[in-house]
PDB file of C-alpha atoms in Angstrom:
ATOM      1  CA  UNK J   1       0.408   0.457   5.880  1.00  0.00           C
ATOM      2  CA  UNK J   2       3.514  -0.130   8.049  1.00  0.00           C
ATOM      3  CA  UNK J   3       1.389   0.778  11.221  1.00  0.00           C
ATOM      4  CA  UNK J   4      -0.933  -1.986  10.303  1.00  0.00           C
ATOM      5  CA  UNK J   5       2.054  -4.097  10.510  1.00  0.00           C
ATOM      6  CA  UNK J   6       3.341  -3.155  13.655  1.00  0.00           C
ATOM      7  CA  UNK J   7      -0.165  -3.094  15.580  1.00  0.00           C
ATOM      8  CA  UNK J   8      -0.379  -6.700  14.411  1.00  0.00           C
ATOM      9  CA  UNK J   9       3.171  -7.244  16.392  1.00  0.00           C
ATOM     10  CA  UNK J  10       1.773  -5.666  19.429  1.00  0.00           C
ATOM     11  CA  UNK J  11       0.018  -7.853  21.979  1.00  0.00           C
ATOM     12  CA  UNK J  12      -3.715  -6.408  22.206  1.00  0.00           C
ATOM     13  CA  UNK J  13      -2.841  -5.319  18.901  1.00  0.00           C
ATOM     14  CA  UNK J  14      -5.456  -4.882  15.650  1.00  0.00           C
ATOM     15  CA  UNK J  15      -8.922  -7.041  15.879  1.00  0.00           C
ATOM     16  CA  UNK J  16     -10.060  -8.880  13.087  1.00  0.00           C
ATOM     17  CA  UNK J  17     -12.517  -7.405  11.348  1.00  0.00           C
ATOM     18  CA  UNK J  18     -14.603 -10.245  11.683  1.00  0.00           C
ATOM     19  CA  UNK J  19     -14.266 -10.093  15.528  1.00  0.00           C
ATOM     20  CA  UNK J  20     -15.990  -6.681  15.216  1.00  0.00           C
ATOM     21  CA  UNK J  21     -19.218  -8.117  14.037  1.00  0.00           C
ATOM     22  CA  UNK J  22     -19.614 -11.357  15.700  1.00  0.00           C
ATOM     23  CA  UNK J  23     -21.093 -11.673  19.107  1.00  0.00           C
ATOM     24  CA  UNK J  24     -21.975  -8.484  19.273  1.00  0.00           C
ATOM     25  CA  UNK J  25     -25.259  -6.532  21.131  1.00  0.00           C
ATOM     26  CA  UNK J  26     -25.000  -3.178  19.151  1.00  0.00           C
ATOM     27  CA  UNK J  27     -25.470  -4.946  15.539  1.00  0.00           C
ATOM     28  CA  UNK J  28     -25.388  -1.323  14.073  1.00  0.00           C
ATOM     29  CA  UNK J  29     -22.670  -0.025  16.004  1.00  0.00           C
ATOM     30  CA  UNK J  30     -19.988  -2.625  15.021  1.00  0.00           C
ATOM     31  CA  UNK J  31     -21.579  -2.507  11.347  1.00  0.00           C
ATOM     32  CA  UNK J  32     -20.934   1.064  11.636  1.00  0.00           C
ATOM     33  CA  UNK J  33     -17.263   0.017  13.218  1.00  0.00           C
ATOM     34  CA  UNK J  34     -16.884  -2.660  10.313  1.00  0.00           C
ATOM     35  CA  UNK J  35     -17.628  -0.200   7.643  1.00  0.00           C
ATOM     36  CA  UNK J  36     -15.203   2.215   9.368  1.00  0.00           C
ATOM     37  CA  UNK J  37     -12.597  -0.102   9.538  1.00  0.00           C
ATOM     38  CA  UNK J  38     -12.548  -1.799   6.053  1.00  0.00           C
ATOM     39  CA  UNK J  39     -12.626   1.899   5.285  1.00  0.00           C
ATOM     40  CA  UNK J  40      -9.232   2.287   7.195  1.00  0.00           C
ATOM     41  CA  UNK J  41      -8.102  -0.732   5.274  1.00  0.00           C
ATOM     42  CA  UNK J  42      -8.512   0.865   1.790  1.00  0.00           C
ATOM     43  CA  UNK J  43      -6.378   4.370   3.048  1.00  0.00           C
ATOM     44  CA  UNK J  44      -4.282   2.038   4.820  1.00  0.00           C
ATOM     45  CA  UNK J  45      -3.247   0.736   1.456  1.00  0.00           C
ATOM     46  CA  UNK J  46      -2.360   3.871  -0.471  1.00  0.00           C
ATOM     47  CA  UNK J  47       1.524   4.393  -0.379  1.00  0.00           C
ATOM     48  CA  UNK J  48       1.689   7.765   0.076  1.00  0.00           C
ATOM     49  CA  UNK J  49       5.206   7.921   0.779  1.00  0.00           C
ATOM     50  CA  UNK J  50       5.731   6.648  -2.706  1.00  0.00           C
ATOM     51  CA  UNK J  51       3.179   8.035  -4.627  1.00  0.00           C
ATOM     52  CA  UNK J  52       4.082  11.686  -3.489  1.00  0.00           C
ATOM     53  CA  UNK J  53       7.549  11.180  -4.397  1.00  0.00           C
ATOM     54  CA  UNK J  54       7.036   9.844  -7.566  1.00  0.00           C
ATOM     55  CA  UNK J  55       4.297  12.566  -8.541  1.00  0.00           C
ATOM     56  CA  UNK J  56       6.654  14.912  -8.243  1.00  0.00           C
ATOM     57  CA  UNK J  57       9.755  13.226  -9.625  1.00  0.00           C
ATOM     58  CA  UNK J  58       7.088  13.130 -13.019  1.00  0.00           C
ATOM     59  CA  UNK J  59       5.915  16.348 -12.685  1.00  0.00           C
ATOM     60  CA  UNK J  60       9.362  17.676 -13.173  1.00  0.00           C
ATOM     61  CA  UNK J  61      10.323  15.195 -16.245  1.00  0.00           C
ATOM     62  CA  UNK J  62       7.655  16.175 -18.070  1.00  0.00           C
ATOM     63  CA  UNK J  63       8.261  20.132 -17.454  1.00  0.00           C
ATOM     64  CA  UNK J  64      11.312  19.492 -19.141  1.00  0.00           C
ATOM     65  CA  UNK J  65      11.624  20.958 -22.602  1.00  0.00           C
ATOM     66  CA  UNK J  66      11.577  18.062 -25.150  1.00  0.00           C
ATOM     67  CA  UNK J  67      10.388  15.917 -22.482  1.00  0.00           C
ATOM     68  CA  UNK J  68       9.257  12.372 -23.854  1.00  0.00           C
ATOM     69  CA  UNK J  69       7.476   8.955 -21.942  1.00  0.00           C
ATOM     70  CA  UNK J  70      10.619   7.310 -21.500  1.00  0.00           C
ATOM     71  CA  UNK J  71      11.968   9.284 -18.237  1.00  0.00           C
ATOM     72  CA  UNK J  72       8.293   9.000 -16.871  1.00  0.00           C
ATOM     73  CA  UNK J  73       8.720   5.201 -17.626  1.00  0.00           C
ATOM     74  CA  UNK J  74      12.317   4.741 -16.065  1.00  0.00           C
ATOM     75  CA  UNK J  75      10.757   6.900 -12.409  1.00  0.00           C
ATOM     76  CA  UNK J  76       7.415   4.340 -13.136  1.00  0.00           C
ATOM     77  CA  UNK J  77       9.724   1.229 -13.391  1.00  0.00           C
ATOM     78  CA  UNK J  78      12.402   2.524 -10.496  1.00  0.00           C
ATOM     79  CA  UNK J  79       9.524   3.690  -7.891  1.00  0.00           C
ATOM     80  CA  UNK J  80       7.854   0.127  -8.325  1.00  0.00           C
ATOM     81  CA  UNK J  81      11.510  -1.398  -7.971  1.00  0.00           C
ATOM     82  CA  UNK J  82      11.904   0.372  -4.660  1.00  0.00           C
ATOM     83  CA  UNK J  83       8.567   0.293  -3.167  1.00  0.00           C
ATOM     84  CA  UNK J  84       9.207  -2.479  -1.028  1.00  0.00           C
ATOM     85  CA  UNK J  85      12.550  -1.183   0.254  1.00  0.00           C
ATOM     86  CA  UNK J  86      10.684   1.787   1.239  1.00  0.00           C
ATOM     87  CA  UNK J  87       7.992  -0.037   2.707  1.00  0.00           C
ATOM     88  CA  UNK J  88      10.557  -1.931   4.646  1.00  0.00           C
ATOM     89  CA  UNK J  89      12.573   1.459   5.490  1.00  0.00           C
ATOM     90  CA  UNK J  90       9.499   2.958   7.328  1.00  0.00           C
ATOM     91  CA  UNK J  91       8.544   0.063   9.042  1.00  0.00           C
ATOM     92  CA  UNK J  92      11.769  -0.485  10.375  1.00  0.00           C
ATOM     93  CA  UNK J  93      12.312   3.370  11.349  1.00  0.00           C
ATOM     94  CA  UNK J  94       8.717   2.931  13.401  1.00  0.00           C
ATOM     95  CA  UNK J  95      10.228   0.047  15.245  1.00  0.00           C
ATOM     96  CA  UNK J  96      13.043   1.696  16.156  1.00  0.00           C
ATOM     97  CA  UNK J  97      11.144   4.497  17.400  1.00  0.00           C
ATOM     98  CA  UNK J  98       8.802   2.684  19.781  1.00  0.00           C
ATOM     99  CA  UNK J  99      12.149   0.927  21.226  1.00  0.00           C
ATOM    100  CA  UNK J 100      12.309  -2.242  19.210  1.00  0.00           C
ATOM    101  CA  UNK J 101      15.125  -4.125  17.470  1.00  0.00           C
ATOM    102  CA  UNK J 102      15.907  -3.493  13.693  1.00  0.00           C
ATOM    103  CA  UNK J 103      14.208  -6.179  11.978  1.00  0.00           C
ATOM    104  CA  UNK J 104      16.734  -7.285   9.423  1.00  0.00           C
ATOM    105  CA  UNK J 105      16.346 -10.874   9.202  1.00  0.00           C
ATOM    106  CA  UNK J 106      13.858 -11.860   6.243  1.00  0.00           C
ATOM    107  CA  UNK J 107      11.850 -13.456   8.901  1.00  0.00           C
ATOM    108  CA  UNK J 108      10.613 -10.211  10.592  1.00  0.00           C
ATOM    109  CA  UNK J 109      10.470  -8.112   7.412  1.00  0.00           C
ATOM    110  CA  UNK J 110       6.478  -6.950   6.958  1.00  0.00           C
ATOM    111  CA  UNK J 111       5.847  -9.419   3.792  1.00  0.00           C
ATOM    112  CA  UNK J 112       2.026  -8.654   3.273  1.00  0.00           C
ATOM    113  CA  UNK J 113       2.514  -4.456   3.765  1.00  0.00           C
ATOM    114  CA  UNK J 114       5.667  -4.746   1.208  1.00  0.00           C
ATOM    115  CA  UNK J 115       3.945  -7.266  -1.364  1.00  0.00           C
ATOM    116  CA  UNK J 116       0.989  -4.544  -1.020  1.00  0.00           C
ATOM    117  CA  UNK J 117       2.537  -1.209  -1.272  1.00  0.00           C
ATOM    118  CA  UNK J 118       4.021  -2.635  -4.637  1.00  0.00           C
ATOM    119  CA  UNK J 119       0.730  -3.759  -5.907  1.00  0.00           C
ATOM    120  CA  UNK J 120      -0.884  -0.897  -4.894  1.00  0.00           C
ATOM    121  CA  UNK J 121       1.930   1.407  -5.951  1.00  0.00           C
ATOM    122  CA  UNK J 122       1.066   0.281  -9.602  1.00  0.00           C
ATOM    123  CA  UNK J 123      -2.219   0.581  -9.659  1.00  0.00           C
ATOM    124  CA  UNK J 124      -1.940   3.897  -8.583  1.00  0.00           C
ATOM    125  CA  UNK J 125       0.430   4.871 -10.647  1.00  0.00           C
ATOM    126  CA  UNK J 126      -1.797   3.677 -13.927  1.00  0.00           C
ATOM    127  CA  UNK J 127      -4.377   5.765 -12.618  1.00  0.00           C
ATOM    128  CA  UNK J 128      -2.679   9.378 -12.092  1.00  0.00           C
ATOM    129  CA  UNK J 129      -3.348  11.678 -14.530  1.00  0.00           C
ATOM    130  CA  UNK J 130       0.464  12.133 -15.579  1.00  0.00           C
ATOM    131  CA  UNK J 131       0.705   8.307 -16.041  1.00  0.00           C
ATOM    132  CA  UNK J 132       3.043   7.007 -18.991  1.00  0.00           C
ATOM    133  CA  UNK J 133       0.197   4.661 -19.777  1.00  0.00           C
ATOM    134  CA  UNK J 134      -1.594   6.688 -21.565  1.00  0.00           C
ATOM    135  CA  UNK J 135       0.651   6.809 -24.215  1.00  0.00           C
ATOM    136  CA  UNK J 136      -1.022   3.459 -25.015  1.00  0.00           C
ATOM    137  CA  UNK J 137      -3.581   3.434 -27.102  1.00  0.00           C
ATOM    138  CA  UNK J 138      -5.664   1.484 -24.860  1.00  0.00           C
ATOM    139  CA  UNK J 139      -5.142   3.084 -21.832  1.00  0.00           C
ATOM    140  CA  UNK J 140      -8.557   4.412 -20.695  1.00  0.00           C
ATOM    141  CA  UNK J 141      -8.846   6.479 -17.087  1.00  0.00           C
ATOM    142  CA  UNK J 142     -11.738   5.413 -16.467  1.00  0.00           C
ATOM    143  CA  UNK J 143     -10.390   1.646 -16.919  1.00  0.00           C
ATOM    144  CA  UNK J 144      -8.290   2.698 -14.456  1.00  0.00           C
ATOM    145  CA  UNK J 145     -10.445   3.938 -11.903  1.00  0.00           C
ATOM    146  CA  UNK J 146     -12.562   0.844 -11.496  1.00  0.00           C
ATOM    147  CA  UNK J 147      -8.927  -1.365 -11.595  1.00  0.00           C
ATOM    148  CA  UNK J 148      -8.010   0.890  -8.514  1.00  0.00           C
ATOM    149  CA  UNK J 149     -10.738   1.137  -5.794  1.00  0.00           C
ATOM    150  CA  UNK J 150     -11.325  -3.488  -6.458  1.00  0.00           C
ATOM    151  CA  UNK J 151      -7.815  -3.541  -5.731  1.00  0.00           C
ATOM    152  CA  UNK J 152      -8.123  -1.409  -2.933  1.00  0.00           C
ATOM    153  CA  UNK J 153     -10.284  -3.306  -1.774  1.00  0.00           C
ATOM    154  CA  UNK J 154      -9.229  -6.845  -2.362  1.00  0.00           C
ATOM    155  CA  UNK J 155      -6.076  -5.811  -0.208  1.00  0.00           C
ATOM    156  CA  UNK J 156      -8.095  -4.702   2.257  1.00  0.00           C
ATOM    157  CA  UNK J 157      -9.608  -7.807   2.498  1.00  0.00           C
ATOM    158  CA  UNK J 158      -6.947 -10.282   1.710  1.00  0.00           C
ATOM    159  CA  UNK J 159      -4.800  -8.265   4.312  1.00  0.00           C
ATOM    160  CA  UNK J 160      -6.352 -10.687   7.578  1.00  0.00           C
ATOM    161  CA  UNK J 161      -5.167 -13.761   5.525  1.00  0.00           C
ATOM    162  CA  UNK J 162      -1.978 -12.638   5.205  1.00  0.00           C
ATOM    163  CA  UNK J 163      -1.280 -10.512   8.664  1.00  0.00           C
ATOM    164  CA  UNK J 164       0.392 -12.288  11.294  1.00  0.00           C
ATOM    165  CA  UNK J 165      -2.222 -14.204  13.402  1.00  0.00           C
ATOM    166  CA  UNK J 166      -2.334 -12.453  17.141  1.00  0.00           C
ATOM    167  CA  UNK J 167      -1.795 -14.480  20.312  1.00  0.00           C
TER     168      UNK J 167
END
């Protein structure tokens, strides 16, 4: 997610997807490209970073003897809290590493990639097996599922609106 946000920095950086299709004299191979590339989109929106942590930070609450929802609730609650710190830590650690100044003013913080870690942070989080949800009695999985891959992809395809606009 934060390389999505950098490319977008970079002159020459990441096409629109719609620039992919249009004007094009291999129809198939840029529908090919397209499909590819919203593909990238959806992976591009899993925080993984995140999720991993906070998998395991579960995993060992609820091996604890005794172990109830409310420690898997305060890791749900904290992870979201700090999802877009995190977001913001690795994009600013990749911009140091290719050279670049820390971006600390609010003005050069990745808004989009941090508002859609969060967002997709959640949703993930509902649909892991170990979720606290499903101590509700109307959590359903399945529910859950479906919730997760049109989110997915309505980030993937909000994520040109909101992406700074290349020069």
């Amino acid at each position: 997610m934060t390389d999505l946000a950098i490319r977008t920095r970079e002159p020459g950086g990441a096409r629109p997807r719609s620039a992919l299709v249009a004007g094009s004299d291999n129809q198939a191979q840029d529908a090919a490209s397209a499909v590819h590339q919203t593909l990238g989109l959806i992976v591009a929106y899993i925080p993984s970073e995140i999720l991993v942590t906070y998998v395991a930070v579960v995993a060992a609450i609820q091996s604890a003897p005794g172990a109830g929802h409310t420690g898997e609730w305060i890791a749900f609650w904290l992870f979201l809290a700090l999802s877009p710190s995190i977001c913001w830590v690795l994009y600013a650690t990749k911009l140091r590493h290719r050279g670049n100044p820390m971006p600390l003013h609010p003005k050069l913080w990745p808004h989009w990639p941090m508002v859609a870690a969060t967002i997709s942070y959640a949703v993930w989080a509902y649909t892991l097996p170990a979720t606290p949800f499903s101590s509700f009695s109307w959590y359903q999985a399945a529910v859950g599922t479906v919730v997760l891959l049109l989110v997915t992809m309505l980030l993937g395809l909000l994520a040109p609106m909101f992406q700074p606009s290349q020069s």
